[in-house]
Coordinates of C-alpha atoms in Angstrom, one line a residue:
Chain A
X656 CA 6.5 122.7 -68.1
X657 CA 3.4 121.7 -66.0
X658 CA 3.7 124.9 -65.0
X659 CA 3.3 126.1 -68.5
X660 CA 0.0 123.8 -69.4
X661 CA -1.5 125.2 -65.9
X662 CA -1.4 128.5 -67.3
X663 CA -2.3 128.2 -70.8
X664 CA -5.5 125.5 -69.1
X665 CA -6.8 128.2 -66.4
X666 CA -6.3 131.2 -69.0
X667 CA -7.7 129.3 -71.7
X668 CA -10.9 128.5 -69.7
X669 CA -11.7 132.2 -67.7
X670 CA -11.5 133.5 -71.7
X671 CA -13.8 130.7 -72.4
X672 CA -16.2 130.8 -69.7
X673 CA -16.3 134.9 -69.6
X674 CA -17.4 134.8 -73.3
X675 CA -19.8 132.0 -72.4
X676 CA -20.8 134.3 -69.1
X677 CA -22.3 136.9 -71.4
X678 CA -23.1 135.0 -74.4
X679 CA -25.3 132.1 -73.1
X680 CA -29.4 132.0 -73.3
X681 CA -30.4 130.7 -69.8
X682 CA -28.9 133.3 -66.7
X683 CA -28.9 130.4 -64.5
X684 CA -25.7 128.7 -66.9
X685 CA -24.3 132.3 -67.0
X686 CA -23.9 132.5 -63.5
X687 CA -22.2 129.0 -63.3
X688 CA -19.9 130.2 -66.0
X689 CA -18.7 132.8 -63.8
X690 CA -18.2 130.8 -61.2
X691 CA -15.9 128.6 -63.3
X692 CA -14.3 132.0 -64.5
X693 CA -13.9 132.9 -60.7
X694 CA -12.4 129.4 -59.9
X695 CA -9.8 129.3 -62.9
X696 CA -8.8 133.1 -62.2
X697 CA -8.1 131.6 -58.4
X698 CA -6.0 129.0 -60.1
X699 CA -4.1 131.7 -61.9
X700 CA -3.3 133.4 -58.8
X701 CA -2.1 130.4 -56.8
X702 CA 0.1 129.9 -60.3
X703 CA 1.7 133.4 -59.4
X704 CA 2.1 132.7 -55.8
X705 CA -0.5 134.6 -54.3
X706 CA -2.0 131.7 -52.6
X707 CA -4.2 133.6 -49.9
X708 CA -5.7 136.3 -52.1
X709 CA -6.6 132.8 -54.5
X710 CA -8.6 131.2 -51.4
X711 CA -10.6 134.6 -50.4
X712 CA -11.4 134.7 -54.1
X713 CA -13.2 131.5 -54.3
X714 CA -14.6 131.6 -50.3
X715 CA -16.1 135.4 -51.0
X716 CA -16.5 135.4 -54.6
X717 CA -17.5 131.5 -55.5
X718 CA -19.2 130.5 -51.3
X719 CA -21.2 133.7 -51.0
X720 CA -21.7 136.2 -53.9
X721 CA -22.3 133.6 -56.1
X722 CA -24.6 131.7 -54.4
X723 CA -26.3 135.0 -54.0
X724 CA -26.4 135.2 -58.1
X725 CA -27.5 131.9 -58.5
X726 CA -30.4 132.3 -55.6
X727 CA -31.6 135.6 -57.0
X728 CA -31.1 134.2 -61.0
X729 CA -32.8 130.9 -60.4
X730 CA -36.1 132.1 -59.3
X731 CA -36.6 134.4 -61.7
X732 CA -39.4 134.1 -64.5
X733 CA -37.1 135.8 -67.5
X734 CA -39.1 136.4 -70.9
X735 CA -35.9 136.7 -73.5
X736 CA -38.2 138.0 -75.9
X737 CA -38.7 141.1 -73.8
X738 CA -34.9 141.3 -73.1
X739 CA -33.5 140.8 -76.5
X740 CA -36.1 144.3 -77.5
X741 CA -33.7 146.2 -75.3
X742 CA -30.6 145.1 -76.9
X743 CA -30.1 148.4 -79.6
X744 CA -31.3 150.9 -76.7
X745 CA -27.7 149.8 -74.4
X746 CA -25.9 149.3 -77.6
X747 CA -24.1 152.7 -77.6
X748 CA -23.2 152.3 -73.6
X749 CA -21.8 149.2 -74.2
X750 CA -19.5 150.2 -77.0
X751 CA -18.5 153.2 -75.0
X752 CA -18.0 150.7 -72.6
X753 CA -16.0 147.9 -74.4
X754 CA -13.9 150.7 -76.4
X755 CA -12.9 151.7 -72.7
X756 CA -11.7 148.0 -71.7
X757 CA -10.0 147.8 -74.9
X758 CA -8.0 151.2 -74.6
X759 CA -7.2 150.5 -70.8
X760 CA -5.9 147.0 -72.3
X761 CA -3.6 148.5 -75.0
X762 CA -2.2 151.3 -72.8
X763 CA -0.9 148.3 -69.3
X764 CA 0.6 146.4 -72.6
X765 CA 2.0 149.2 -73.8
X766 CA 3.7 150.4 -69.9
X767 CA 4.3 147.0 -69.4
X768 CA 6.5 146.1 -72.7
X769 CA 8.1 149.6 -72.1
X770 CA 10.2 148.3 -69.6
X771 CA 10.4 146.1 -66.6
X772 CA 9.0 147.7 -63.6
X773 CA 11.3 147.4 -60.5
X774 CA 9.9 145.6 -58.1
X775 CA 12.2 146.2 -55.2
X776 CA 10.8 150.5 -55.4
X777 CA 7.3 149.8 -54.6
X778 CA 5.7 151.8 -51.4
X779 CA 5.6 148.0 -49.0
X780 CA 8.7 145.9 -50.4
X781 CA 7.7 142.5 -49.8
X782 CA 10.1 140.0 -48.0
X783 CA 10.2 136.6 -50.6
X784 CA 10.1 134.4 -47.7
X785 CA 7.3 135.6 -45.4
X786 CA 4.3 133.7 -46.5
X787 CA 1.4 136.1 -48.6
X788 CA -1.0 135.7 -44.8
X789 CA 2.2 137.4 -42.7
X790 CA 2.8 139.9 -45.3
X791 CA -0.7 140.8 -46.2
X792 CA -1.5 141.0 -42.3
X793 CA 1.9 143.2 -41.3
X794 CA 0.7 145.8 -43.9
X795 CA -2.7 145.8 -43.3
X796 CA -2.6 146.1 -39.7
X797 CA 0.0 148.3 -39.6
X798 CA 0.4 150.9 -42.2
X799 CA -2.9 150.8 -44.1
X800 CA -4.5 150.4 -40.7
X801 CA -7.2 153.2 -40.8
X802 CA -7.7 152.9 -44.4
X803 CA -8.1 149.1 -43.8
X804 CA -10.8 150.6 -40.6
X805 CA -12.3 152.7 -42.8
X806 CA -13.7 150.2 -45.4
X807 CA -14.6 148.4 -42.6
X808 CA -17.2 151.2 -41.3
X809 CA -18.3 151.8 -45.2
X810 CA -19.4 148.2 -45.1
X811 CA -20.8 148.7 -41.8
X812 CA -23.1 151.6 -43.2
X813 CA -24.0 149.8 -46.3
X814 CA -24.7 146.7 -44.3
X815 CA -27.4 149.0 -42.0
X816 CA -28.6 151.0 -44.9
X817 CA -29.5 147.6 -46.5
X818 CA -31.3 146.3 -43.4
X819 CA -33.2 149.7 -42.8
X820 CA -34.0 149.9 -46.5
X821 CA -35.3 146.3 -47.0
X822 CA -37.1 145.7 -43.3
X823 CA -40.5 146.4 -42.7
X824 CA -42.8 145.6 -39.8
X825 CA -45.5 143.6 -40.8
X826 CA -49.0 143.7 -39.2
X827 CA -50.7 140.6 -38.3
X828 CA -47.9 137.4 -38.4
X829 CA -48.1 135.4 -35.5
X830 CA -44.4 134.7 -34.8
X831 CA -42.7 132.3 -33.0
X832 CA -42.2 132.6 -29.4
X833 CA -39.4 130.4 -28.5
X834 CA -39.5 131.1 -24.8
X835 CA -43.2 130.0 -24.7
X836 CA -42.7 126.7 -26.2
X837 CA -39.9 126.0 -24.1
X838 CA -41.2 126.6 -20.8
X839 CA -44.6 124.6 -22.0
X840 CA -45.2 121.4 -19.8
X841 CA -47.5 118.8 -20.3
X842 CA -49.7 119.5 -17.2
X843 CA -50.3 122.6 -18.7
X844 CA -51.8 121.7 -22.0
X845 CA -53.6 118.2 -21.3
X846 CA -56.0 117.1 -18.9
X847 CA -56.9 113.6 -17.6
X848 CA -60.6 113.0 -17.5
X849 CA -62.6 110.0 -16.5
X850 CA -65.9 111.3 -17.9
X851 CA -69.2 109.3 -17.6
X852 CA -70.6 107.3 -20.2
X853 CA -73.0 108.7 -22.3
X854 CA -72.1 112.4 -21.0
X855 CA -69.0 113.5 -22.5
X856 CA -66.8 116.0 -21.5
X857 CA -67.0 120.2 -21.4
X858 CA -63.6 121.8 -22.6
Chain B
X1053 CA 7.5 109.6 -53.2
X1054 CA 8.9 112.5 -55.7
X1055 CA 12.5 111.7 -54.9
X1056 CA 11.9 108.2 -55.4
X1057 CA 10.7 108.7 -59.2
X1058 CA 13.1 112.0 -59.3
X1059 CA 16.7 110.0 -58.2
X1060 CA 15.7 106.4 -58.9
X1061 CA 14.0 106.4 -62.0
X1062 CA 15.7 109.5 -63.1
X1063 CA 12.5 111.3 -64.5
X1064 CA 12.7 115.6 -64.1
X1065 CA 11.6 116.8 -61.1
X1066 CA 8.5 118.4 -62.3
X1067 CA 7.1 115.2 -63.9
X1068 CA 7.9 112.9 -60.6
X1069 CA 5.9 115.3 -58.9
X1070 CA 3.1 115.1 -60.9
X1071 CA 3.0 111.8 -61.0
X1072 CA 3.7 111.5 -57.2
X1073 CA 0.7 113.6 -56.3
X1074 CA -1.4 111.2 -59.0
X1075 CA -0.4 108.2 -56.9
X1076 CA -1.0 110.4 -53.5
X1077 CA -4.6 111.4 -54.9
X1078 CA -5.3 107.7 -55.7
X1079 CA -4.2 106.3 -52.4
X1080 CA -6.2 108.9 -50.3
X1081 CA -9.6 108.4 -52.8
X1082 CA -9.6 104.8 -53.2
X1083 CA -9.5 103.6 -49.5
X1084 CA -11.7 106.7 -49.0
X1085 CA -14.6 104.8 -51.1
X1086 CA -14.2 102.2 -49.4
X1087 CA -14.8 103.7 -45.8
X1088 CA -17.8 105.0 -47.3
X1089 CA -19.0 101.8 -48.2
X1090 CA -18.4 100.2 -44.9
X1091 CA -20.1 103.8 -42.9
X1092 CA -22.5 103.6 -44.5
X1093 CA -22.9 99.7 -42.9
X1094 CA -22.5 101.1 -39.6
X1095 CA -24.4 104.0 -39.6
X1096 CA -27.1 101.6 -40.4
X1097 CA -26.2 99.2 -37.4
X1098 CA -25.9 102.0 -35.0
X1099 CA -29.1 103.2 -36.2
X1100 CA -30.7 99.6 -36.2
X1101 CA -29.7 98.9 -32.6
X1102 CA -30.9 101.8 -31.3
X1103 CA -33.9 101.1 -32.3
X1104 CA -33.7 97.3 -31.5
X1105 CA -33.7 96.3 -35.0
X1106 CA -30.9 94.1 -36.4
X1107 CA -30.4 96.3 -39.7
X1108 CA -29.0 94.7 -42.9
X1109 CA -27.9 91.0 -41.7
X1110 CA -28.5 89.1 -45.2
X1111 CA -25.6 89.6 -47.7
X1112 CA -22.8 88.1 -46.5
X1113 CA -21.1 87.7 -42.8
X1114 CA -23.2 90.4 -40.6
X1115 CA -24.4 92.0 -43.8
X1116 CA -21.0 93.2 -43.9
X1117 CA -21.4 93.1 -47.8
X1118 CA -24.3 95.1 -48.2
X1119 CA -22.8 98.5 -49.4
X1120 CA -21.7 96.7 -52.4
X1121 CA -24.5 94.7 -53.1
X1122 CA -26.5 98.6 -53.2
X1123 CA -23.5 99.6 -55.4
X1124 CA -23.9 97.1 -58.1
X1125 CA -27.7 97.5 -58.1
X1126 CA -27.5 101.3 -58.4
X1127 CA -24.8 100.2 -61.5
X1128 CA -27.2 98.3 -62.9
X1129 CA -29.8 100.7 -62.7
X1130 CA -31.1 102.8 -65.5
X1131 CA -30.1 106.6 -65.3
X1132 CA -33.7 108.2 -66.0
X1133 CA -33.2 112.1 -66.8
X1134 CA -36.8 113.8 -66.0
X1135 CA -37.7 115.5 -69.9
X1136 CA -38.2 119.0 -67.9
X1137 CA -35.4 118.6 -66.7
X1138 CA -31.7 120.9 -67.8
X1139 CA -29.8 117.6 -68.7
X1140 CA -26.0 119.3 -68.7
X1141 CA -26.9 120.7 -65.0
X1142 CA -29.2 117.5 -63.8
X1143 CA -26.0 115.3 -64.6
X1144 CA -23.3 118.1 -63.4
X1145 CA -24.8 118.5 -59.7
X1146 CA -24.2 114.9 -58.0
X1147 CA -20.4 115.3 -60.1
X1148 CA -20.0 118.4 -58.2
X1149 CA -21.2 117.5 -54.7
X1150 CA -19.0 114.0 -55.1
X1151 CA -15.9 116.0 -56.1
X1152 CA -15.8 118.7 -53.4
X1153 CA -16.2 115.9 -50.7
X1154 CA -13.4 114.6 -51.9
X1155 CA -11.1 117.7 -52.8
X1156 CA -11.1 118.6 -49.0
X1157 CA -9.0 115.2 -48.2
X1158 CA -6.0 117.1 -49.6
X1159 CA -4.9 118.6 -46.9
X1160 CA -6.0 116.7 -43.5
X1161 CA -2.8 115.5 -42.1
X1162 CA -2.8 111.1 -41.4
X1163 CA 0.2 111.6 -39.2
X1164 CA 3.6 113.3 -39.2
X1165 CA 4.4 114.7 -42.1
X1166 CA 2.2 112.5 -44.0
X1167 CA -0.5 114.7 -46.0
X1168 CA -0.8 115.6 -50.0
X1169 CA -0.4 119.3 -50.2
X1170 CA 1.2 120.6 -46.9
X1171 CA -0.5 124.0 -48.1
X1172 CA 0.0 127.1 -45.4
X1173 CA -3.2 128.4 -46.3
X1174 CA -4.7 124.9 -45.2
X1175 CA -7.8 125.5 -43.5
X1176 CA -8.5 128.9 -46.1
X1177 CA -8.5 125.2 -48.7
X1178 CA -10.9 123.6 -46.7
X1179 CA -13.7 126.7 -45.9
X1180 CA -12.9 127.7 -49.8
X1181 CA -13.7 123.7 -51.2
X1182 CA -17.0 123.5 -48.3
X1183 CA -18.6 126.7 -49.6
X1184 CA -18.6 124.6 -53.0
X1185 CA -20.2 121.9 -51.6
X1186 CA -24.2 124.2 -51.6
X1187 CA -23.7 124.2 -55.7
X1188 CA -24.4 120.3 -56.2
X1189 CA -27.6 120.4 -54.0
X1190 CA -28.8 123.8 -55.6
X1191 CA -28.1 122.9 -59.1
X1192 CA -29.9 119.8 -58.4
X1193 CA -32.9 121.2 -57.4
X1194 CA -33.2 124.0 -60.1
X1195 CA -32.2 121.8 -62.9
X1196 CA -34.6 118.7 -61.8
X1197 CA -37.6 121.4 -62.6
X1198 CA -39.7 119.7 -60.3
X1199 CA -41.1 121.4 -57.0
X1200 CA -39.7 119.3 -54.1
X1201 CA -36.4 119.2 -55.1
X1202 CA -36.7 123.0 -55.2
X1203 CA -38.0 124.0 -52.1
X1204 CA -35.1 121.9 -50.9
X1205 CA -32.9 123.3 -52.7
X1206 CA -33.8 126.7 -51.4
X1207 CA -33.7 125.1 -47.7
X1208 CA -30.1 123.7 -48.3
X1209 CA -29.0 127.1 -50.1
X1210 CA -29.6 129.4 -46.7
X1211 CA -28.8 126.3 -44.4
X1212 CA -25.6 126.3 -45.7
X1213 CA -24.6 129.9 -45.9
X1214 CA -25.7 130.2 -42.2
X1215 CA -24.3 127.8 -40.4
X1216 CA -20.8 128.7 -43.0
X1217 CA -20.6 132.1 -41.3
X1218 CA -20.3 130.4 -37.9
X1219 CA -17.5 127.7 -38.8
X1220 CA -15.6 130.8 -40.5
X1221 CA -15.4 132.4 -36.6
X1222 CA -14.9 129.2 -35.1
X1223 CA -11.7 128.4 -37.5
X1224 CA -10.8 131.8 -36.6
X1225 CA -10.8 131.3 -32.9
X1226 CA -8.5 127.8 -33.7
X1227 CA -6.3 129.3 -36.0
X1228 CA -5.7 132.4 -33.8
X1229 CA -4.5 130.0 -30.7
X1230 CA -2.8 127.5 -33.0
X1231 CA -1.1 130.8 -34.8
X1232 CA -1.1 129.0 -38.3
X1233 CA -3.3 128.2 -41.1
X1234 CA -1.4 125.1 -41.9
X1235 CA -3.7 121.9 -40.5
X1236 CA -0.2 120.0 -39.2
X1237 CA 0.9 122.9 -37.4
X1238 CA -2.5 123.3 -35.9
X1239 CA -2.1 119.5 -34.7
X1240 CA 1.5 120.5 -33.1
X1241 CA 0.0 122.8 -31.2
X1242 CA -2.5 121.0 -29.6
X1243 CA 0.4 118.7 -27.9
X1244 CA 0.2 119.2 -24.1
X1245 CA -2.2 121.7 -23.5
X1246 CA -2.3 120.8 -19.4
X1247 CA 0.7 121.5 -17.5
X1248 CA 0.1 118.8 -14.9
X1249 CA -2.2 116.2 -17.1
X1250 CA -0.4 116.6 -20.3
X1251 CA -3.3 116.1 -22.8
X1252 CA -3.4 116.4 -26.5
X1253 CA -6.5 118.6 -28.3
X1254 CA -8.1 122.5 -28.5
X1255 CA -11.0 120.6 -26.8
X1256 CA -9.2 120.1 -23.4
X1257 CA -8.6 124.4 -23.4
X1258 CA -11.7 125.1 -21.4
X1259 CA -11.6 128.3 -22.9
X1260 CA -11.5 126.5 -26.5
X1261 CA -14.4 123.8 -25.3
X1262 CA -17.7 125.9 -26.5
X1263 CA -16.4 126.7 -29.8
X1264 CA -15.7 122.2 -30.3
X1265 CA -19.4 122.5 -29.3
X1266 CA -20.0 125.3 -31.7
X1267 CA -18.3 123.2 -34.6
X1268 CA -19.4 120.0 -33.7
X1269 CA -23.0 121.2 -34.3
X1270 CA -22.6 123.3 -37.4
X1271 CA -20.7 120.4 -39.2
X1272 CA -24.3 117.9 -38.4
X1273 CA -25.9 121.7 -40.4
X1274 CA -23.3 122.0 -42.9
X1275 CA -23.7 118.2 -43.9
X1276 CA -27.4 118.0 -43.3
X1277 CA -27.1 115.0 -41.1
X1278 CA -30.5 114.8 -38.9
X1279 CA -31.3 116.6 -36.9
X1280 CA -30.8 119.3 -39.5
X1281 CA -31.8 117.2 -42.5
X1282 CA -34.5 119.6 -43.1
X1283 CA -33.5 119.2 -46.9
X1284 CA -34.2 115.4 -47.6
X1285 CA -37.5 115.7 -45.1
X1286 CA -39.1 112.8 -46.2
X1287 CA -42.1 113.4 -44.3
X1288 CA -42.4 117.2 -46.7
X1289 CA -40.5 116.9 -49.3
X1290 CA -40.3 113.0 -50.4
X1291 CA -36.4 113.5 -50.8
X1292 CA -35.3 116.7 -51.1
X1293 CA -33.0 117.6 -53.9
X1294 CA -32.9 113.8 -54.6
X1295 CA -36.4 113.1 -55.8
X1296 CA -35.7 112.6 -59.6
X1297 CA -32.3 111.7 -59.2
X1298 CA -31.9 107.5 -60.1
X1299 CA -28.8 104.8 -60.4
X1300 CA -25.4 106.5 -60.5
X1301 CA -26.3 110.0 -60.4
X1302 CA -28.4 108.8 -57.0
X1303 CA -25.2 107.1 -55.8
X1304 CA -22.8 109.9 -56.1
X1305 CA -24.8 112.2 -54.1
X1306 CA -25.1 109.4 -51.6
X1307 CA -21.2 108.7 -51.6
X1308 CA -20.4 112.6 -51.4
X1309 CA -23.3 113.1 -48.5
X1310 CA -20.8 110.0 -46.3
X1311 CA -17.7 111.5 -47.6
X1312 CA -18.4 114.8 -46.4
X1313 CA -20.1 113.4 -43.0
X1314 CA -16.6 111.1 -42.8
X1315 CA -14.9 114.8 -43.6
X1316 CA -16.5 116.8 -41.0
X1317 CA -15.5 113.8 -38.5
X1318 CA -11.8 114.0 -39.8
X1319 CA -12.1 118.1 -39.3
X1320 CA -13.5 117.8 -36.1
X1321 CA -11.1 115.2 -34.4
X1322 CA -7.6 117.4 -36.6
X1323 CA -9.0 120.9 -35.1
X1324 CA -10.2 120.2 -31.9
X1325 CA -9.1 117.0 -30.5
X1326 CA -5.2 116.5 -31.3
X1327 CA -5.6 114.8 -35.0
X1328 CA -2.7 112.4 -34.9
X1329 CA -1.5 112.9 -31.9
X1330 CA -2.6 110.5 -28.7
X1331 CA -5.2 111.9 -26.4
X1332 CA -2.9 112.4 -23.7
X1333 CA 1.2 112.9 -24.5
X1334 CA 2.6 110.1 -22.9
X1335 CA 5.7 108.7 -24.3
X1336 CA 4.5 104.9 -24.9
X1337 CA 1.5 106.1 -26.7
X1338 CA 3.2 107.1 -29.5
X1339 CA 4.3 103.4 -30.1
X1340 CA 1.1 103.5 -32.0
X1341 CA 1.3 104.9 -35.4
X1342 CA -0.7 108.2 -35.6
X1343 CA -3.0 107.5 -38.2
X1344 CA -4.6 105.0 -36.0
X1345 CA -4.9 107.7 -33.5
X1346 CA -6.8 109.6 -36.2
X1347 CA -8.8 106.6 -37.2
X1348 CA -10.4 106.0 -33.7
X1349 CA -11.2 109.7 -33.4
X1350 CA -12.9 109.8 -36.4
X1351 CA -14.9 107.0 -36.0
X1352 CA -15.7 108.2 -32.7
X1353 CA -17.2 111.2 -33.9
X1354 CA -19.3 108.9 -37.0
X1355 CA -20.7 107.3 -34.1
X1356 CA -21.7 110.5 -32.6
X1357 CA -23.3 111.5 -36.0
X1358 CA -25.1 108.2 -36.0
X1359 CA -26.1 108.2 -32.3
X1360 CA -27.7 111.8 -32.7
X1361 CA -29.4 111.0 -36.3
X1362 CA -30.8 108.1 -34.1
X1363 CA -32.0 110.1 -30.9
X1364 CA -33.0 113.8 -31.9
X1365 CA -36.2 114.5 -33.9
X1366 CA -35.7 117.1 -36.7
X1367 CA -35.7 120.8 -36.1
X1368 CA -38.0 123.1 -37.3
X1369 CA -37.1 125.2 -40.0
X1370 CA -37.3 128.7 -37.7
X1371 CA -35.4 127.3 -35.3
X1372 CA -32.7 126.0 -37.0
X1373 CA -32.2 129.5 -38.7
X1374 CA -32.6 130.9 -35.6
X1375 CA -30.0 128.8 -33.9
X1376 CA -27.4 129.3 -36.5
X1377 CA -27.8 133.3 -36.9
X1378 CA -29.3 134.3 -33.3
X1379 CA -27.2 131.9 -31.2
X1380 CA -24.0 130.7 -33.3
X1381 CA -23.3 133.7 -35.1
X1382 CA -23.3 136.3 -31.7
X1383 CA -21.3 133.3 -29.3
X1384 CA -18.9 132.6 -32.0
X1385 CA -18.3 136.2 -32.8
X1386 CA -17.9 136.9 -29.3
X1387 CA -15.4 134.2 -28.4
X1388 CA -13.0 135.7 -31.1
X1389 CA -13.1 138.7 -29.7
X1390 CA -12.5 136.5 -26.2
X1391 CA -9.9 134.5 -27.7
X1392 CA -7.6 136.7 -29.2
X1393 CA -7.6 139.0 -25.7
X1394 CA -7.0 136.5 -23.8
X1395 CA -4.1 135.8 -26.1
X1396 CA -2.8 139.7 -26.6
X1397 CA -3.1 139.3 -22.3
X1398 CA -1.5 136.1 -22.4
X1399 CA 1.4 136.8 -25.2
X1400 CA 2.0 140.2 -25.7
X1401 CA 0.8 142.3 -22.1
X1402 CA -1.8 144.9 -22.4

C-alpha cells in the first residue's frame, strides 16, 4: 500500500518536473526542476531495490553536475526574445527527435507485455541476498574488469583534454607565493627607529 | 516500536511502520532543536570567554534562556521579501538548507541498535544528503538579486564542491578498514583497535590518524564554520548569502548552519572516534548507556568548533582553495591508495 502511494508520488512528480524542466521561462527554475526529477527518479530506484545506484544518482547527478548547471545557468545574461526566434529553425530536429523517444517507448512496452523476461538467464545472475554494493563490486571488479578500466582511462583523456583545452598561461598576474609568505618574519619587513625630531626618517 | 503498534494495537504491518518511523523522525528532530538552541548558548560562552567577555548573562539563569528569547523575536519579526527578488526561490533556500541538516540524522547510530533507518548504504545517505546542503546557500544568493549575497554564493558553491571531493576519499579510506557502508557496523569495528591498550576509535589507528585530521578540517569547510567562513565575511560581504534574508527565513538558515555544525560533530566522533562505544573497551564502562558516550564526544568536538572559530583568523580565499585541492585532495587520495595496501598486505597476502 505505502508502497503503492510511493510510486504513484515519485512517478507522478519526475513526469511533472521533466515537463516543467523544459517548459519553464527562467533556466535557473529549469535546472532546479531537474534536480527534483533526479531526486524522485532516485526514490524510484530505492522503491525497486537498487539502493546504491539511487545514492550515486543523487551524489553525481544532484552534488556535482548539477551544481555545475546551476553555476553555469545562474550567471548567465539570457535575452528569451532572441531564444524563442530560434524555436521553428530546431523544430524539425526535435520532432525527429521526440518521434524517436516515442517509437523506442512503444517498441520496450511492446517486448515487455510480450512476455515476462526470465530473470534467472541473464549474463551475471544476481544472488537476492548479497546487498546491490557486493554485487555491483564482484562484477565489476571481476568480469567487466577492463571494460570497467577502460572507461576509467576515457575519463582520464577527457579530463586532460579539458584542462589542455581550457588552460592558458597568462602574462603579467602576480600570483601568490605561498612559500614566501610563510618563511616572512617580522625582522625582515619592519624596522625600529628612534629618529630625531624634526628630521624624519629615510626609507 | 513497529511490533508494538503491529501486535498490540493490531494495525498491518506496513502502516505501524509508517507510523513508527513518524514517531522516530519526531523524537530525533524535536530534541534536535533543542540542542540547537542551547549550542548556540554555548558557542557564544566559549566564544565570550575566550575573549574575556561574559556573553549573554541577562535572560534568565546564566542567560541560559537566550536562544529562545532570539527565537520568539525572529517569530515576531516581519518576513520582508526584497521586490527584485525570485520570491518561490528566496523562500525555498533557508527550507532547503534547514531540511538537509536534518535529513542526515537518519542514519547516525545513538547506541546499539538504536538508529531510524539502519540503511547499508549509510554513509552513500550521508555524502548524497551533504552535497544537497550547497543548493540552500546558492539559491539564496541568486534568488536574493542583490550583489553580496552573490558573490557569496559563488564562494560557498566552489568551497563546497572542493572540500566534498576530499571527505569522499576520506569516507573511502574508513569505509575500506571498517569493510561496510553501514554507520553501526563502522562503530563495531572501531572496538579494540590496540592489542595491549584496548581502545575504541579509527583515530587511535595511527595509520587512520591523518585522515581524522583530514575530516576534522574539511567538516569546519563544508559547514563554513570560521576559519573558512569566507561566505558570511562580514568584513566583505556584510553577511553573505544572508544579507536580505529577515525573521523566520533568517532563523532557518541559522538553525540548519548549528544543525549541520552539531552534524559534522556527530559524523566526526561515529567515524573516527568509536561513536557509542567508550573510548577505551573496558568492561565497567559500558555501565553507561552509549548515547551518553556519543553525547560527550560530540560536544567535545562543538567545543573544538567553538575554540577554533575563537582562535584562528579567517583564511584567504587562495589559500583555502588551495588547501582543499593542492593539499587535501593529493594526501587523501594517496592514503586510499595507502590504506587499502596495507589492508590487501594485511588480509589477503600480496
Amino acid at each position: 500500500m505505502i508502497q503503492a502511494i510511493a510510486f504513484y508520488l515519485f512517478a507522478a512528480v519526475v513526469i511533472l518536473s521533466g515537463a516543467m524542466t523544459i517548459s519553464s521561462r527562467n533556466p535557473v527554475h529549469s535546472v532546479m526542476w531537474l534536480i527534483l526529477a533526479f531526486f524522485n527518479a532516485a526514490g524510484l530506484m530505492v522503491l525497486v531495490g537498487a539502493e546504491f545506484i539511487a545514492m550515486l544518482l543523487v551524489i553525481v547527478y544532484v552534488g556535482a553536475v548539477a551544481v555545475l548547471f546551476l553555476f553555469v545557468v545562474m550567471m548567465l545574461d539570457i535575452d528569451f526574445a532572441e531564444l524563442r526566434a530560434g524555436v521553428m529553425r530546431y523544430a524539425g530536429i526535435g520532432l525527429a527527435v521526440a518521434v524517436a523517444l516515442a517509437a523506442e517507448v512503444i517498441i520496450a512496452v511492446g517486448a515487455w507485455s510480450a512476455g515476462t523476461l526470465d530473470l534467472t538467464r541473464r549474463v551475471a545472475p544476481i544472488d537476492p541476498v548479497v546487498p546491490n554494493i557486493q554485487a555491483i563490486g564482484n562484477l565489476l571488479y571481476s568480469r567487466y574488469v577492463f571494460i570497467f578500466e577502460a572507461a576509467g582511462f576515457v575519463l582520464l583523456v577527457a579530463m586532460i583534454g579539458a584542462i589542455v583545452l581550457t588552460h592558458r598561461e597568462r602574462s603579467g598576474v602576480r600570483g601568490q607565493n605561498i612559500a614566501r609568505q610563510v618563511n616572512r618574519r617580522p625582522q625582515d619587513s619592519t624596522r625600529n627607529m628612534q629618529p630625531p625630531v624634526g628630521q624624519g626618517v629615510s626609507l | 516500536m513497529t511490533g508494538f503498534f503491529n501486535t498490540t494495537v493490531g494495525m498491518s504491518y506496513e502502516w505501524s511502520w509508517f507510523l513508527a518511523t513518524i514517531i522516530g523522525i519526531l523524537v530525533i528532530a524535536l530534541p534536535l532543536m533543542l540542542a540547537v538552541a542551547m549550542i548556540i548558548y554555548a558557542d557564544r560562552k566559549i566564544w565570550a570567554a575566550m575573549a574575556l567577555r561574559r556573553g549573554p548573562n541577562v535572560v534568565g539563569p546564566f542567560g541560559l534562556l537566550q536562544s529562545f528569547a532570539d527565537g520568539l523575536k525572529v517569530f515576531l519579526q516581519e518576513t520582508i521579501v526584497p521586490a527584485a527578488a525570485n520570491r518561490g526561490l528566496f523562500l525555498l533556500a533557508p527550507i532547503i538548507t534547514f531540511t538537509v541538516a536534518l535529513i542526515v540524522w537518519a542514519v547516525v547510530p545513538f547506541q546499539a541498535g538504536v538508529v531510524l533507518a539502519d540503511i547499508n548504504v549509510g554513509l552513500l545517505y550521508v555524502l548524497a544528503a551533504s552535497s544537497l546542503g550547497v543548493y540552500g546557500i546558492i539559491l539564496s544568493g541568486w534568488a536574493s538579486n542583490s550583489k553580496y549575497p552573490f558573490y557569496s554564493a559563488l564562494r560557498a558553491a566552489a568551497q563546497m564542491v572542493s572540500y566534498e571531493v576530499a571527505i569522499g576519499f576520506v569516507l573511502i579510506s574508513v569505509v575500506l578498514w571498517a569493510g561496510s557502508f553501514n554507520l553501526s557496523t563502522i562503530v563495531l569495528a572501531q572496538r579494540a583497535v590496540w592489542p595491549i591498550i584496548p581502545v575504541n576509535g579509527f583515530a587511535f589507528n595511527p595509520l587512520l590518524f591523518p585522515m581524522a585530521v583530514v575530516f576534522l578540517i574539511s567538516a569546519l569547510a563544508e559547514t563554513q564554520r570560521a576559519p573558512f567562513d569566507l561566505t558570511e565575511a562580514e568584513s566583505e560581504l556584510v553577511a553573505g548569502y544572508q544579507t536580505e534574508y529577515s525573521s523566520m527565513s533568517f532563523a532557518l538558515f541559522w538553525l540548519g548552519e548549528y544543525a549541520n555544525v552539531l552534524l559534522m560533530c556527530a559524523l566526526n566522533a561515529t567515524l573516527f572516534w568509536g561513536g557509542w562505544l567508550p573510548p577505551i573497551d573496558w568492561a565497567p564502562l559500558y555501565v553507561v548507556p552509549g548515547i551518553i558516550w556519543l553525547f560527550a564526544k560530540i560536544l567535545f568536538f562543538f567545543f573544538v568548533f567553538s575554540w577554533i572559530k575563537a582562535t584562528v583568523p579567517r583564511y584567504r580565499y587562495d589559500q583555502l582553495m588551495r588547501l582543499g585541492w593542492k593539499i587535501f585532495l593529493p594526501l587523501s587520495l594517496f592514503w586510499v591508495f595507502l590504506v587499502s595496501g596495507v589492508l590487501m598486505f594485511m588480509r589477503v597476502g600480496i
